[in-house]
Structure formats: C-alpha cells, structure tokens
mmCIF file of C-alpha atoms and ligand atoms in Angstrom:
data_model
loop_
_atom_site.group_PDB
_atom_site.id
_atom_site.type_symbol
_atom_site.label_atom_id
_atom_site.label_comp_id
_atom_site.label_asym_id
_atom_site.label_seq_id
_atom_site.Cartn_x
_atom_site.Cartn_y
_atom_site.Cartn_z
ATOM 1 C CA UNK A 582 0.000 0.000 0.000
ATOM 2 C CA UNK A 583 1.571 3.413 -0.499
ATOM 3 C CA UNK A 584 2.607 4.541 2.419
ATOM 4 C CA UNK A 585 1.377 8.307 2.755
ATOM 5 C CA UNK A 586 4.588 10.458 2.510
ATOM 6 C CA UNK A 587 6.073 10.490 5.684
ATOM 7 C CA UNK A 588 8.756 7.872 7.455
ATOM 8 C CA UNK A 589 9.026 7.579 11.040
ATOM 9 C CA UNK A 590 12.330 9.569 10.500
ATOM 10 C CA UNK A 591 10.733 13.053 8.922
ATOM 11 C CA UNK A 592 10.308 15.607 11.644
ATOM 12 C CA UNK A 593 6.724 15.811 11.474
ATOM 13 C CA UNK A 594 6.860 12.509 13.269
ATOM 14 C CA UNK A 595 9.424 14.389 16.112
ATOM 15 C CA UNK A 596 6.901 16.875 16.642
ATOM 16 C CA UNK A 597 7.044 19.779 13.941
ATOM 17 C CA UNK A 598 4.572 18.694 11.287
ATOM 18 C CA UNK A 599 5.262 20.221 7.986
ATOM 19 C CA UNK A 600 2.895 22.608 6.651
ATOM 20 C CA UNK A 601 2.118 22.017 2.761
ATOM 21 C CA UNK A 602 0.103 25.203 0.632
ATOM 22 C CA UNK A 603 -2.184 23.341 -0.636
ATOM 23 C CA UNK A 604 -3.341 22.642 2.927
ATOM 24 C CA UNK A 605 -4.687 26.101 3.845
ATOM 25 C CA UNK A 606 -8.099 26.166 2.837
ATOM 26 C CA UNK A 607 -8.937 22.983 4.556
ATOM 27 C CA UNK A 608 -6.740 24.113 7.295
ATOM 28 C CA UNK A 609 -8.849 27.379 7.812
ATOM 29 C CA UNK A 610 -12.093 25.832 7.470
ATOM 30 C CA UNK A 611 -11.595 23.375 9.960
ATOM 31 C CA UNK A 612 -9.783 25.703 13.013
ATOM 32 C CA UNK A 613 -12.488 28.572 12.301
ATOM 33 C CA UNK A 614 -14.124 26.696 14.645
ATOM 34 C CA UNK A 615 -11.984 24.439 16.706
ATOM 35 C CA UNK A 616 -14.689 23.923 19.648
ATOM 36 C CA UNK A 617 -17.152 22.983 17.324
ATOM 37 C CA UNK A 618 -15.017 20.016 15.591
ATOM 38 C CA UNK A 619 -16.727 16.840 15.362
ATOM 39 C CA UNK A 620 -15.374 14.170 17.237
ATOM 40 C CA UNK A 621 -14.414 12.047 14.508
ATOM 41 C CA UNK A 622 -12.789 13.178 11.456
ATOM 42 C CA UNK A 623 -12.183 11.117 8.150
ATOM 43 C CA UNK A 624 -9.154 12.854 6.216
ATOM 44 C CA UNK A 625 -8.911 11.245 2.548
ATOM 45 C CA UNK A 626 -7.625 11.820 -0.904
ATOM 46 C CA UNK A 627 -5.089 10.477 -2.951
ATOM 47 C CA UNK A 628 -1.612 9.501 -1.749
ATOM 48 C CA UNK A 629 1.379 12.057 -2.021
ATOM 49 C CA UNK A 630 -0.776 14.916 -0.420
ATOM 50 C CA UNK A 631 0.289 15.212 3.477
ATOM 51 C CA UNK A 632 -2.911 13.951 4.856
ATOM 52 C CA UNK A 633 -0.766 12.586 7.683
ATOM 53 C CA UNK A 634 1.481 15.847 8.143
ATOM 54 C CA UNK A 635 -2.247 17.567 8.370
ATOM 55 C CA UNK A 636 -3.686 15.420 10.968
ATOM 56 C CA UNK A 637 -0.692 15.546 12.909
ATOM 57 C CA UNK A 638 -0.149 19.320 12.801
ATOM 58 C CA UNK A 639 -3.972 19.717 13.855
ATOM 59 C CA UNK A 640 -3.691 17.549 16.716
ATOM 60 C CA UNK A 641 -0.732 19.652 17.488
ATOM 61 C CA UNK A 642 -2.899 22.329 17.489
ATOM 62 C CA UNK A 643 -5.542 20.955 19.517
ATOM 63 C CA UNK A 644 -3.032 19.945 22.183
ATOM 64 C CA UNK A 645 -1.338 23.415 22.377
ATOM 65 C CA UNK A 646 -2.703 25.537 25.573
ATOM 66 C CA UNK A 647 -1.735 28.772 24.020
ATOM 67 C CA UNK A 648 -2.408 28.750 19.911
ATOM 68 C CA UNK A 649 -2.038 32.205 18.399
ATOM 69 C CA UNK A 650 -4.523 34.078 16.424
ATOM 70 C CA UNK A 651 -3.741 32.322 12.993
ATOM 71 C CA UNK A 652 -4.646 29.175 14.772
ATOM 72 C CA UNK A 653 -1.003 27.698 15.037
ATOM 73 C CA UNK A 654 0.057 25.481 17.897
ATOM 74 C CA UNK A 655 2.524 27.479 19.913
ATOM 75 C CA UNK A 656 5.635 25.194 19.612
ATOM 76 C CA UNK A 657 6.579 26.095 23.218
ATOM 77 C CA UNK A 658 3.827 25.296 26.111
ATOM 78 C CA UNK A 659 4.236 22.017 27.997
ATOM 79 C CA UNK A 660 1.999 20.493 25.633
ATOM 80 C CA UNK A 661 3.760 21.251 22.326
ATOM 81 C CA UNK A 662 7.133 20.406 24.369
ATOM 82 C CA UNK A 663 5.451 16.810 24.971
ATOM 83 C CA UNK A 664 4.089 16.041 21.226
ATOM 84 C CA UNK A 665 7.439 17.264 19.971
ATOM 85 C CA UNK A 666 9.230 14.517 22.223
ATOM 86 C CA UNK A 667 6.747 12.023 20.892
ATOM 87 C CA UNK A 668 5.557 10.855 24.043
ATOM 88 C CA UNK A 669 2.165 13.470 24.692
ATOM 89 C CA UNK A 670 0.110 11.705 27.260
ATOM 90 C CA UNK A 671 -3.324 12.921 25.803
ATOM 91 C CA UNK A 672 -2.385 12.126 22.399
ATOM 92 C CA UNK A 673 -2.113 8.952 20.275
ATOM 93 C CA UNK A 674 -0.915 7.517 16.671
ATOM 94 C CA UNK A 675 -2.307 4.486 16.172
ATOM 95 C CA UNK A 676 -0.733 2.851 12.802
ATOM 96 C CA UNK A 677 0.676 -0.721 11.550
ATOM 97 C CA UNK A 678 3.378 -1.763 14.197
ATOM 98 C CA UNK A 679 6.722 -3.001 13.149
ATOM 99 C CA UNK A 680 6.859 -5.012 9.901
ATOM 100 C CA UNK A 681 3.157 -5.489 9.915
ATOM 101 C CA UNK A 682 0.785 -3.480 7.354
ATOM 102 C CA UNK A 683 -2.319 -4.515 9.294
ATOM 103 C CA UNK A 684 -4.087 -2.487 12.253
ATOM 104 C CA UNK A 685 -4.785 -5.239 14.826
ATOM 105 C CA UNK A 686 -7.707 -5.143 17.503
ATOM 106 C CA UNK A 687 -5.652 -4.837 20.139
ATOM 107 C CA UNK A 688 -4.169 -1.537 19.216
ATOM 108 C CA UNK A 689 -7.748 -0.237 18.569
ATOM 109 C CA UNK A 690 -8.664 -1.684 21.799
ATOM 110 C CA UNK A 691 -6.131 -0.164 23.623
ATOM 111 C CA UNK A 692 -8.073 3.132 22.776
ATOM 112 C CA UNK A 693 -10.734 2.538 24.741
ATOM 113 C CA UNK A 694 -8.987 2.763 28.115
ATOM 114 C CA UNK A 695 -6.669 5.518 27.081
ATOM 115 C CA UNK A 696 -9.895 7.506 26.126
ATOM 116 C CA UNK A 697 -12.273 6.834 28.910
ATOM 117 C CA UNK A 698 -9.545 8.626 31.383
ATOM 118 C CA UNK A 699 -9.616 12.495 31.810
ATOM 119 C CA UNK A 700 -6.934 14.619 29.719
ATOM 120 C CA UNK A 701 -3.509 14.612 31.731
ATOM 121 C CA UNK A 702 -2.229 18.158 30.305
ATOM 122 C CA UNK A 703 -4.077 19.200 27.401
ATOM 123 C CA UNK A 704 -7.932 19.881 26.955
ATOM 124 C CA UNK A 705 -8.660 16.929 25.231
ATOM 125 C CA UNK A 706 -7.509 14.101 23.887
ATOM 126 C CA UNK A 707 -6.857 13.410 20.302
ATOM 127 C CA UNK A 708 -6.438 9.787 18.293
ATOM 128 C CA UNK A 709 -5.057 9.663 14.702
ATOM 129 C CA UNK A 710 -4.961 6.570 13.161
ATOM 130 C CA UNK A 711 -3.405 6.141 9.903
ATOM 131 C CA UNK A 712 -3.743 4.333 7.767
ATOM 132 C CA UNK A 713 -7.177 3.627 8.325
ATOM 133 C CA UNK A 714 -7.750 1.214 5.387
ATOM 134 C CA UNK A 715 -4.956 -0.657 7.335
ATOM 135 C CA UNK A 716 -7.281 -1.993 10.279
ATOM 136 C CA UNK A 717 -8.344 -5.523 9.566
ATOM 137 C CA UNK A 718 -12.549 -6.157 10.386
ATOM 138 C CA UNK A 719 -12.334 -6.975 13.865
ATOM 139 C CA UNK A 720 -9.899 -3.725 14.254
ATOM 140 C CA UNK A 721 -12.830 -1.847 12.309
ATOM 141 C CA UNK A 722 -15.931 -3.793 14.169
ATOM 142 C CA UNK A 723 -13.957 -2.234 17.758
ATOM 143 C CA UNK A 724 -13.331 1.052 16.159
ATOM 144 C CA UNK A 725 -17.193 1.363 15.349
ATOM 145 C CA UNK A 726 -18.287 0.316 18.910
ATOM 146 C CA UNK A 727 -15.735 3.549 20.507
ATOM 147 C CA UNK A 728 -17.522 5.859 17.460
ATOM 148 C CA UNK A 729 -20.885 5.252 18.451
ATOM 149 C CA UNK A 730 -20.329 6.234 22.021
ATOM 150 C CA UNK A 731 -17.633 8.714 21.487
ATOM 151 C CA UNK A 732 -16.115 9.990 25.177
ATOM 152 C CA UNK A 733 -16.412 13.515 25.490
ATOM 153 C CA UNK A 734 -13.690 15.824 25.025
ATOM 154 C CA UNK A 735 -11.877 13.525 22.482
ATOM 155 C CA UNK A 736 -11.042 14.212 18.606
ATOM 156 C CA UNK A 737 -10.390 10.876 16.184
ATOM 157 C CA UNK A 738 -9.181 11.279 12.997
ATOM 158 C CA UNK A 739 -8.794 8.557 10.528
ATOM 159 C CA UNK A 740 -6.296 9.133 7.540
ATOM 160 C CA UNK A 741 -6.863 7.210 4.434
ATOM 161 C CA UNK A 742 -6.337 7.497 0.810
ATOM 162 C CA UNK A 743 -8.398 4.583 -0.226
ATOM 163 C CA UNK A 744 -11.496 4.970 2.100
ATOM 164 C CA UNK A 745 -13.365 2.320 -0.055
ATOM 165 C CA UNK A 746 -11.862 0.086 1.829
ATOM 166 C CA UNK A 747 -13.527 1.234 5.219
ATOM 167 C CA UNK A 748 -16.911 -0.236 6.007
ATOM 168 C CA UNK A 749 -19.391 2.556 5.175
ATOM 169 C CA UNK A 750 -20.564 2.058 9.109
ATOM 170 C CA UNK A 751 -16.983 3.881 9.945
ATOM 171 C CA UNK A 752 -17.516 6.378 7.296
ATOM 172 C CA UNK A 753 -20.910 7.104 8.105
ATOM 173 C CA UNK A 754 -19.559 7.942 11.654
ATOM 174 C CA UNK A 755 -17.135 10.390 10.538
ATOM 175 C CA UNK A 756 -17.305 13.778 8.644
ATOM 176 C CA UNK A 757 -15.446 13.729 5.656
ATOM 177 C CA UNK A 758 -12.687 16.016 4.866
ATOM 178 C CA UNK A 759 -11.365 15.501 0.851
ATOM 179 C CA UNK A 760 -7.713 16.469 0.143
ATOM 180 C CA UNK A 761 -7.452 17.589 -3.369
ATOM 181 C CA UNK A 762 -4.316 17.837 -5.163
ATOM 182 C CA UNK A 763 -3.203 21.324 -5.785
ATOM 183 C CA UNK A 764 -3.796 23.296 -9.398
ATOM 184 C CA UNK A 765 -0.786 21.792 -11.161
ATOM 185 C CA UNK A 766 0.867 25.659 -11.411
ATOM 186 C CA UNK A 767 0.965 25.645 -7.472
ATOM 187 C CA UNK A 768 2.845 22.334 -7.456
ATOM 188 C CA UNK A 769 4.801 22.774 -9.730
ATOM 189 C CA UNK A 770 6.091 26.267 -7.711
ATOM 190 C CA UNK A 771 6.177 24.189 -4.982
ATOM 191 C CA UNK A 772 8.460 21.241 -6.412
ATOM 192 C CA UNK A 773 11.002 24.017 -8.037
ATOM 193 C CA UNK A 774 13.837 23.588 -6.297
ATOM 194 C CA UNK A 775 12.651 20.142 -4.554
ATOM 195 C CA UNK A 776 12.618 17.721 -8.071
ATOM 196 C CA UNK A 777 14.638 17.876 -10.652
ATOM 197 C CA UNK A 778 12.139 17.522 -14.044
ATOM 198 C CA UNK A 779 9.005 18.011 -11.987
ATOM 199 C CA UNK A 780 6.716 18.242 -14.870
ATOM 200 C CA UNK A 781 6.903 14.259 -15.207
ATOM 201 C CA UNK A 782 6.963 13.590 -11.690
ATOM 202 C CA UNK A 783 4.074 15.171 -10.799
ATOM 203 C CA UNK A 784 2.414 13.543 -14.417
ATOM 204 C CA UNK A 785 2.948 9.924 -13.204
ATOM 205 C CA UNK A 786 1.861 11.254 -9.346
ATOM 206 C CA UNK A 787 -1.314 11.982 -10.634
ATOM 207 C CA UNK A 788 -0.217 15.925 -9.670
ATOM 208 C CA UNK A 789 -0.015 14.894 -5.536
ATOM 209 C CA UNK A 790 3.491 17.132 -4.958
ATOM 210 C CA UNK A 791 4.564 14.779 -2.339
ATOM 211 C CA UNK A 792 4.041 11.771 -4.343
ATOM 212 C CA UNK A 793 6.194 13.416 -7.143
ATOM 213 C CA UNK A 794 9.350 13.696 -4.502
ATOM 214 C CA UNK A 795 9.274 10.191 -3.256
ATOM 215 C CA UNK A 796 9.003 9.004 -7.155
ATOM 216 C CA UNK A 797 11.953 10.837 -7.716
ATOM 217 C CA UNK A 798 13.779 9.301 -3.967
ATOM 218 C CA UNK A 799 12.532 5.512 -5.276
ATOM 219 C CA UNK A 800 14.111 5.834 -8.769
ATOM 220 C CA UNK A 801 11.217 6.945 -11.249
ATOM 221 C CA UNK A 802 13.780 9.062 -13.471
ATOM 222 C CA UNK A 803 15.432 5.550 -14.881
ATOM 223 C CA UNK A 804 11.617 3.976 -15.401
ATOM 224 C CA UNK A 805 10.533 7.245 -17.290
ATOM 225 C CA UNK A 806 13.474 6.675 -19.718
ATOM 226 C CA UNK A 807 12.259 2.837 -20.176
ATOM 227 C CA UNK A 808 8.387 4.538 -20.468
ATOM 228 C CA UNK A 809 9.554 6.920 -23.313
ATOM 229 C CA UNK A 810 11.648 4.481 -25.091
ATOM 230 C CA UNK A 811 8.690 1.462 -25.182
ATOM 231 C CA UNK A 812 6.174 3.962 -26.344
ATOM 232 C CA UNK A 813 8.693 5.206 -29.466
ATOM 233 C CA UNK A 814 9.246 1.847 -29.583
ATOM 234 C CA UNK A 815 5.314 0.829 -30.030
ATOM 235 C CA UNK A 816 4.855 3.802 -31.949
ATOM 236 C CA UNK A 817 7.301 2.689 -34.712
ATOM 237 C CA UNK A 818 5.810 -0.894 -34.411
ATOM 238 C CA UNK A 819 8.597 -1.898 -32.940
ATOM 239 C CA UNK A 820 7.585 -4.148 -29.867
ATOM 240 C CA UNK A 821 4.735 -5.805 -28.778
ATOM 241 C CA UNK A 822 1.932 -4.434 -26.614
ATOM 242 C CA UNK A 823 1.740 -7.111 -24.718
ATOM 243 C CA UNK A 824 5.485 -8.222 -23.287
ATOM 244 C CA UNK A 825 5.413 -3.837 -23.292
ATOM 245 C CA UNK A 826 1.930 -4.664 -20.606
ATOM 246 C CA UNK A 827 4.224 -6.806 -18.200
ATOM 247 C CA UNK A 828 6.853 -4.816 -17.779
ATOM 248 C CA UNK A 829 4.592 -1.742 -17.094
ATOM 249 C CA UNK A 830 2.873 -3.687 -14.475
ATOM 250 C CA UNK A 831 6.228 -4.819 -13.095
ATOM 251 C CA UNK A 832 7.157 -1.449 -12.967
ATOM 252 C CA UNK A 833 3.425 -0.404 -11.355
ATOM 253 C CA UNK A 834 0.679 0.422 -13.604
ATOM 254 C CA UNK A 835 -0.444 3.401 -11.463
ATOM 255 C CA UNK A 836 2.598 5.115 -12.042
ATOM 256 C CA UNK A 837 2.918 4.472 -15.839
ATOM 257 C CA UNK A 838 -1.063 5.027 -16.822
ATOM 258 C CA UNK A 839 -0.497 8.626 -14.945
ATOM 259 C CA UNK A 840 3.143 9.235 -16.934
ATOM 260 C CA UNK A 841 1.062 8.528 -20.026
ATOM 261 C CA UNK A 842 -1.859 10.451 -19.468
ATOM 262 C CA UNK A 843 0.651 13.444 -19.249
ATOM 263 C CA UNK A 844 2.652 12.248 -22.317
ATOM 264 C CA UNK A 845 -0.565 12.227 -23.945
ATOM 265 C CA UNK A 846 -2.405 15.208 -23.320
ATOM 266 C CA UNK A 847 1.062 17.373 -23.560
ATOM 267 C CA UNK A 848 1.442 15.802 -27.133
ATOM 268 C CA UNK A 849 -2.326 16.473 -27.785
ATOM 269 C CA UNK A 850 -1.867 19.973 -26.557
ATOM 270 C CA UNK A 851 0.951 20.302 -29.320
ATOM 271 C CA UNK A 852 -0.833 19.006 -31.983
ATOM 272 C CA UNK A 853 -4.155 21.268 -31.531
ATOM 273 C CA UNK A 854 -1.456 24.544 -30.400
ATOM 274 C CA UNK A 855 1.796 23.950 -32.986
ATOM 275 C CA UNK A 856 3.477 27.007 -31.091
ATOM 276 C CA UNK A 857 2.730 25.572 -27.889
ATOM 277 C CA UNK A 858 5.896 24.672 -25.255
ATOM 278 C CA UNK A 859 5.968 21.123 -24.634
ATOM 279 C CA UNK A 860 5.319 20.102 -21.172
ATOM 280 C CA UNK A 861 8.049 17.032 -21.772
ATOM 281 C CA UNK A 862 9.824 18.710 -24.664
ATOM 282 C CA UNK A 863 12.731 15.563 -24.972
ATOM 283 C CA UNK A 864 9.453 13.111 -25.289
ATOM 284 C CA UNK A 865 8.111 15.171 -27.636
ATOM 285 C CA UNK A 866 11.689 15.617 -29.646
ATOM 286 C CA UNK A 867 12.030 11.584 -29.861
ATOM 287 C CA UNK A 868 7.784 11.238 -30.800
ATOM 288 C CA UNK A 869 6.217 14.326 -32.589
ATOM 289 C CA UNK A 870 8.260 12.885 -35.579
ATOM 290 C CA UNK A 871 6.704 9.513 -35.609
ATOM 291 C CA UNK A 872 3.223 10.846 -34.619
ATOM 292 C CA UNK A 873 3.183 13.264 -37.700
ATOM 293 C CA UNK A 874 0.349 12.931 -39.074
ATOM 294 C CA UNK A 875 -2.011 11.904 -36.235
ATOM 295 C CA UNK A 876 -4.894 14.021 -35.488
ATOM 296 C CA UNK A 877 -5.201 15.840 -32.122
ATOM 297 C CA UNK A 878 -8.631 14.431 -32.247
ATOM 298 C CA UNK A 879 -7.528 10.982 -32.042
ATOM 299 C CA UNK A 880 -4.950 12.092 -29.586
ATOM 300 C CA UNK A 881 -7.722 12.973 -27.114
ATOM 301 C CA UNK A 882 -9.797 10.011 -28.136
ATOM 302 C CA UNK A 883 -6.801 7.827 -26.894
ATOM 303 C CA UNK A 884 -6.091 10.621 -23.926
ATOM 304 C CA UNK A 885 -9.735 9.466 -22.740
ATOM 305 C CA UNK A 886 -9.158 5.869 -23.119
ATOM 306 C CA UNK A 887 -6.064 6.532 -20.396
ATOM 307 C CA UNK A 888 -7.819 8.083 -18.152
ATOM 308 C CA UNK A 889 -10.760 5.304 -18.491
ATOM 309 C CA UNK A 890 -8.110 2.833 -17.259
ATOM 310 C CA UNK A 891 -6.946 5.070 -14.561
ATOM 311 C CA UNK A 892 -9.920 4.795 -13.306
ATOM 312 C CA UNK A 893 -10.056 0.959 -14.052
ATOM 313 C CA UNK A 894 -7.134 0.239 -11.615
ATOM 314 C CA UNK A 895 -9.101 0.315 -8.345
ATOM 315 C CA UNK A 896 -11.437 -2.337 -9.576
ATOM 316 C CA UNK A 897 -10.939 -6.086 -9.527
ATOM 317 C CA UNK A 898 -9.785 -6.374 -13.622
ATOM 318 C CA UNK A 899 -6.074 -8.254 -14.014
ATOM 319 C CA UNK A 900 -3.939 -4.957 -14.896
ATOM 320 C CA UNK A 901 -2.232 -6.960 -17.091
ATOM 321 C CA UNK A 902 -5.353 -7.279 -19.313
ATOM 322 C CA UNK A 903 -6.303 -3.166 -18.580
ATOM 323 C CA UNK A 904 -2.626 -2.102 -19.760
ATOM 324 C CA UNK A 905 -2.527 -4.713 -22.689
ATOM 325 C CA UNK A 906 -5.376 -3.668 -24.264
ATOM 326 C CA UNK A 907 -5.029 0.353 -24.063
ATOM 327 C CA UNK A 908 -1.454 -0.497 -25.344
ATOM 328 C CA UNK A 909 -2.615 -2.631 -28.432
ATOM 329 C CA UNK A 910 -4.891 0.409 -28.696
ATOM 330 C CA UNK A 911 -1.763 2.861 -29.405
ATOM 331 C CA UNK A 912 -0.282 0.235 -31.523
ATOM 332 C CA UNK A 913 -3.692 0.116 -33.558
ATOM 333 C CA UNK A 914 -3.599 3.782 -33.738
ATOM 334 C CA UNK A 915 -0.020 4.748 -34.946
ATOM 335 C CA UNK A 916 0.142 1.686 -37.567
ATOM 336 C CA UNK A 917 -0.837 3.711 -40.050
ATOM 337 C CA UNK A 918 1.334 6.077 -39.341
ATOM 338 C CA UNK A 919 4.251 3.630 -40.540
HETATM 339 ZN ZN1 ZN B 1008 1.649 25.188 22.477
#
C-alpha cells in the first residue's frame, strides 16, 4: 500500500509537522471553529498529499494551551514540548506496528482505556490513526463500537487514501474532509527547487506534490526513460503491446497510466497549439516525428481511453489485461502512421 509520505524519520513525526500550501483552505475551514469540531474526522484523498502531516499538525494544534490568532500550535507550552518529544500523554498515533501493514484489535482496543480517562495536560484528547484502510474487520468492528459512544472531550481522525476500503458504518460515523491535489501551477512552484524535471513527476503522481518527490527518492527518473523508449518503440511498431503490458505492471501500472496520461495530453496539446511549449519537450523531440500525421482528435480520443483505465485500476480487472489492451490500442492507432 503506499505509504502516505512520511517515514518515522521526517520531523513531522518528532513533533514539527510540515505545513504544505495546498493545505490552507482545509486548514482554515476546519480551526475557524476548533470547539465545534466533530469528534471524529475522516481525512482522505489520494496519496502524495500530506494527509498525515495535516492530521498531525492539527492535533498539534488541539493539544497546544496557548495557539495564536492564525490558529497555530505554539511550539513552546508544555503540551507542544510533549508532542514534539513524541511521548504526549493525551495524544495517540495508532498505525501498523513493526513489519506489519495490518491495524490489529488490540491496538484499537487499547483506545478505549486511554480515552475513557480524563486529559492529563491538554484539553482533550486526540487519536489519529493512519492508515485507516490498514485496520483488519475486527480492528474496524472495535473502532465502530468507541464511534458510536464517542467519550467527550476527544477528537479521532482517521487518515486514508483509499477509504473504499472502510466499512461505510466507519464512514458514516465520521465527517469527511477531501484532500485535493493542488492546481498543477501551485505544485509545480512548490516542487522548483525540490525535483529535478518536476513536470513528469508530478504527471505519473497523478499531480499529488509529495508523491512526485518520493518518485523521484525511489528511482522513477530511470523507469521514465524505459516509459519513453517502449512507447517510441510501439509507436514505430517496434515491440509488442503485450510483453510492453508486463513490464509496465512490473514497474506499477499506477505510475505508468499517470506518466502517459501526461505524455498524452502534452502531445495532444501540441498538436491542436503547434506554437505551444511542450510540457516534456525531450518526449516530444524523440515522438512528434513519428506521430506526424495523427490528429489531435484521435490524440484525445486515446487521452480518454487513459484516463478510463486510470480509473479501471481500483477495480478487480487483471492490470495486465487493462494495460494490454489500451497499449494494443496505441499500436492500432499509430500503424498507419508507418
Ligand atoms: Zn503550544
């Protein structure tokens, strides 16, 4: 599962969570009124946008005994002193322990007795549990039980970026906060400096700015090289679709259907705009020549069939199959080019 964008290592885990742009207006909404919060909180979205650094930062906040006006924990009462040593008796991180990727009852059981006793330092206390889609069905049956008779004075938050995987009894609990990713022109300000060749990056992150910089950390550069070269490769009729599907789902289809959809739509951009600056001007270099001739219409056409098996991925169909036949597609489409 990807694992949402921070290590145990990063500093928001010591205590200082990062704040990301693209986090204010949720941010704002939900600290206009902090004593009016709901008691349980379901923070989702796609990966690679600091969903965790959020919750953290707010439970921060709702820990701190002096926030300032802009609704900032202080970083210096007793209680910001205790969450940024990690060990803040009224607060608690519930998430997979060890090597496991599964949320067992016990932890969510623990919760109970930690809850039912009154706040040590702070006014409240505050749960996050991340991720969320990580608690197995007993974890989630216990969880329930503690949301139907929530003990006052406490705030839950549950981070998830696939909360179809929840039972709709814990969502239905919860009110529902969606993280969007940033308009790609903020991101891409944001990554300057951070990624080298950000425009890809954030293509095959699906435009989630911390997704783009762990990409870049786990080695996506070298796969986008391999990407470009087996579509010029296809396009020129070249290599087959389907030994082209395997590798693409060794490599992770998520990743590669999002590289393409940016491929794509920068090359249809070209082809409706001649003048236009190419997004990924080296892809376009090695492929505009080899795509002369194809219409921007059928560009799009195509552009919507990638985003059709995007949207594919989540559901139960073999990826192999998905990425197969949307590749046999391009190879139908630029034979005639040849
Ligand atoms: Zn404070």
């Amino acid at each position: 599962m990807p694992q949402d964008e921070l290590s145990a290592s990063t500093p928001a885990r010591r205590g200082a969570p990062e704040i990301y742009p693209w986090h204010a207006e949720v941010w704002a909404q939900m600290t206009r009124r902090l004593d009016r919060l709901p008691h349980a909180l379901l923070l989702y979205g796609q990966p690679g946008l600091g969903k965790l650094a959020f919750a953290l930062r707010l439970a921060r906040r709702l820990l701190c005994a002096q926030a300032d006006a802009a609704h900032e924990a202080c970083g210096a009462c007793q209680s910001c002193r205790l969450f940024a040593a990690g060990n803040h008796p009224d607060f608690s991180l519930v998430e997979p322990q060890e090597d496991s990727v599964v949320i067992k009852i016990e932890q969510v059981q623990a919760l109970r007795g930690f809850l039912a006793l009154r706040p040590h330092t702070a006014a409240r206390k505050v749960v996050v549990l991340a991720p969320a889609e990580a608690m197995n069905a007993h974890a989630a049956n216990s969880l329930l039980k503690q949301l139907e008779e929530p003990p006052l004075g406490s705030t839950m938050m549950l981070v998830t970026s696939m909360p179809a995987r929840l039972p709709l009894t814990v969502r239905s609990r919860c009110t529902r906060f969606l993280f969007r990713a940033p308009p790609r022109p903020e991101a891409l300000g944001w990554l300057e400096g951070r990624a080298q060749d950000a425009v890809s990056l954030l293509d095959a992150a699906g435009g989630a700015p911390l997704r783009a910089i762990e990409l870049e950390r786990n080695g996506f550069p070298a796969q986008r090289a391999k990407l470009l070269g087996d579509v010029e490769a296809l396009s020129a009729g070249r290599e087959s679709p389907v030994a082209c599907a395997a590798r693409w789902k060794s490599m992770g289809a998520e990743n590669c259907l999002n590289w393409l959809h940016g491929l794509i739509a920068d090359l249809a951009k070209a082809a409706l705009v001649p003048a236009a600056a190419l997004a990924n001007p080296e892809a376009g270099a090695r492929l505009q020549p080899l795509l002369k001739g194809l219409h921007s219409k059928a560009l799009l056409r195509f552009l919507d069939l990638v985003a059709e098996s995007r949207r594919m991925l989540g559901t139960p169909l073999d990826e192999q199959l998905l990425l197969e036949d949307l590749l046999i597609r391009w190879c139908r489409l630029t034979k005639k080019l040849h």
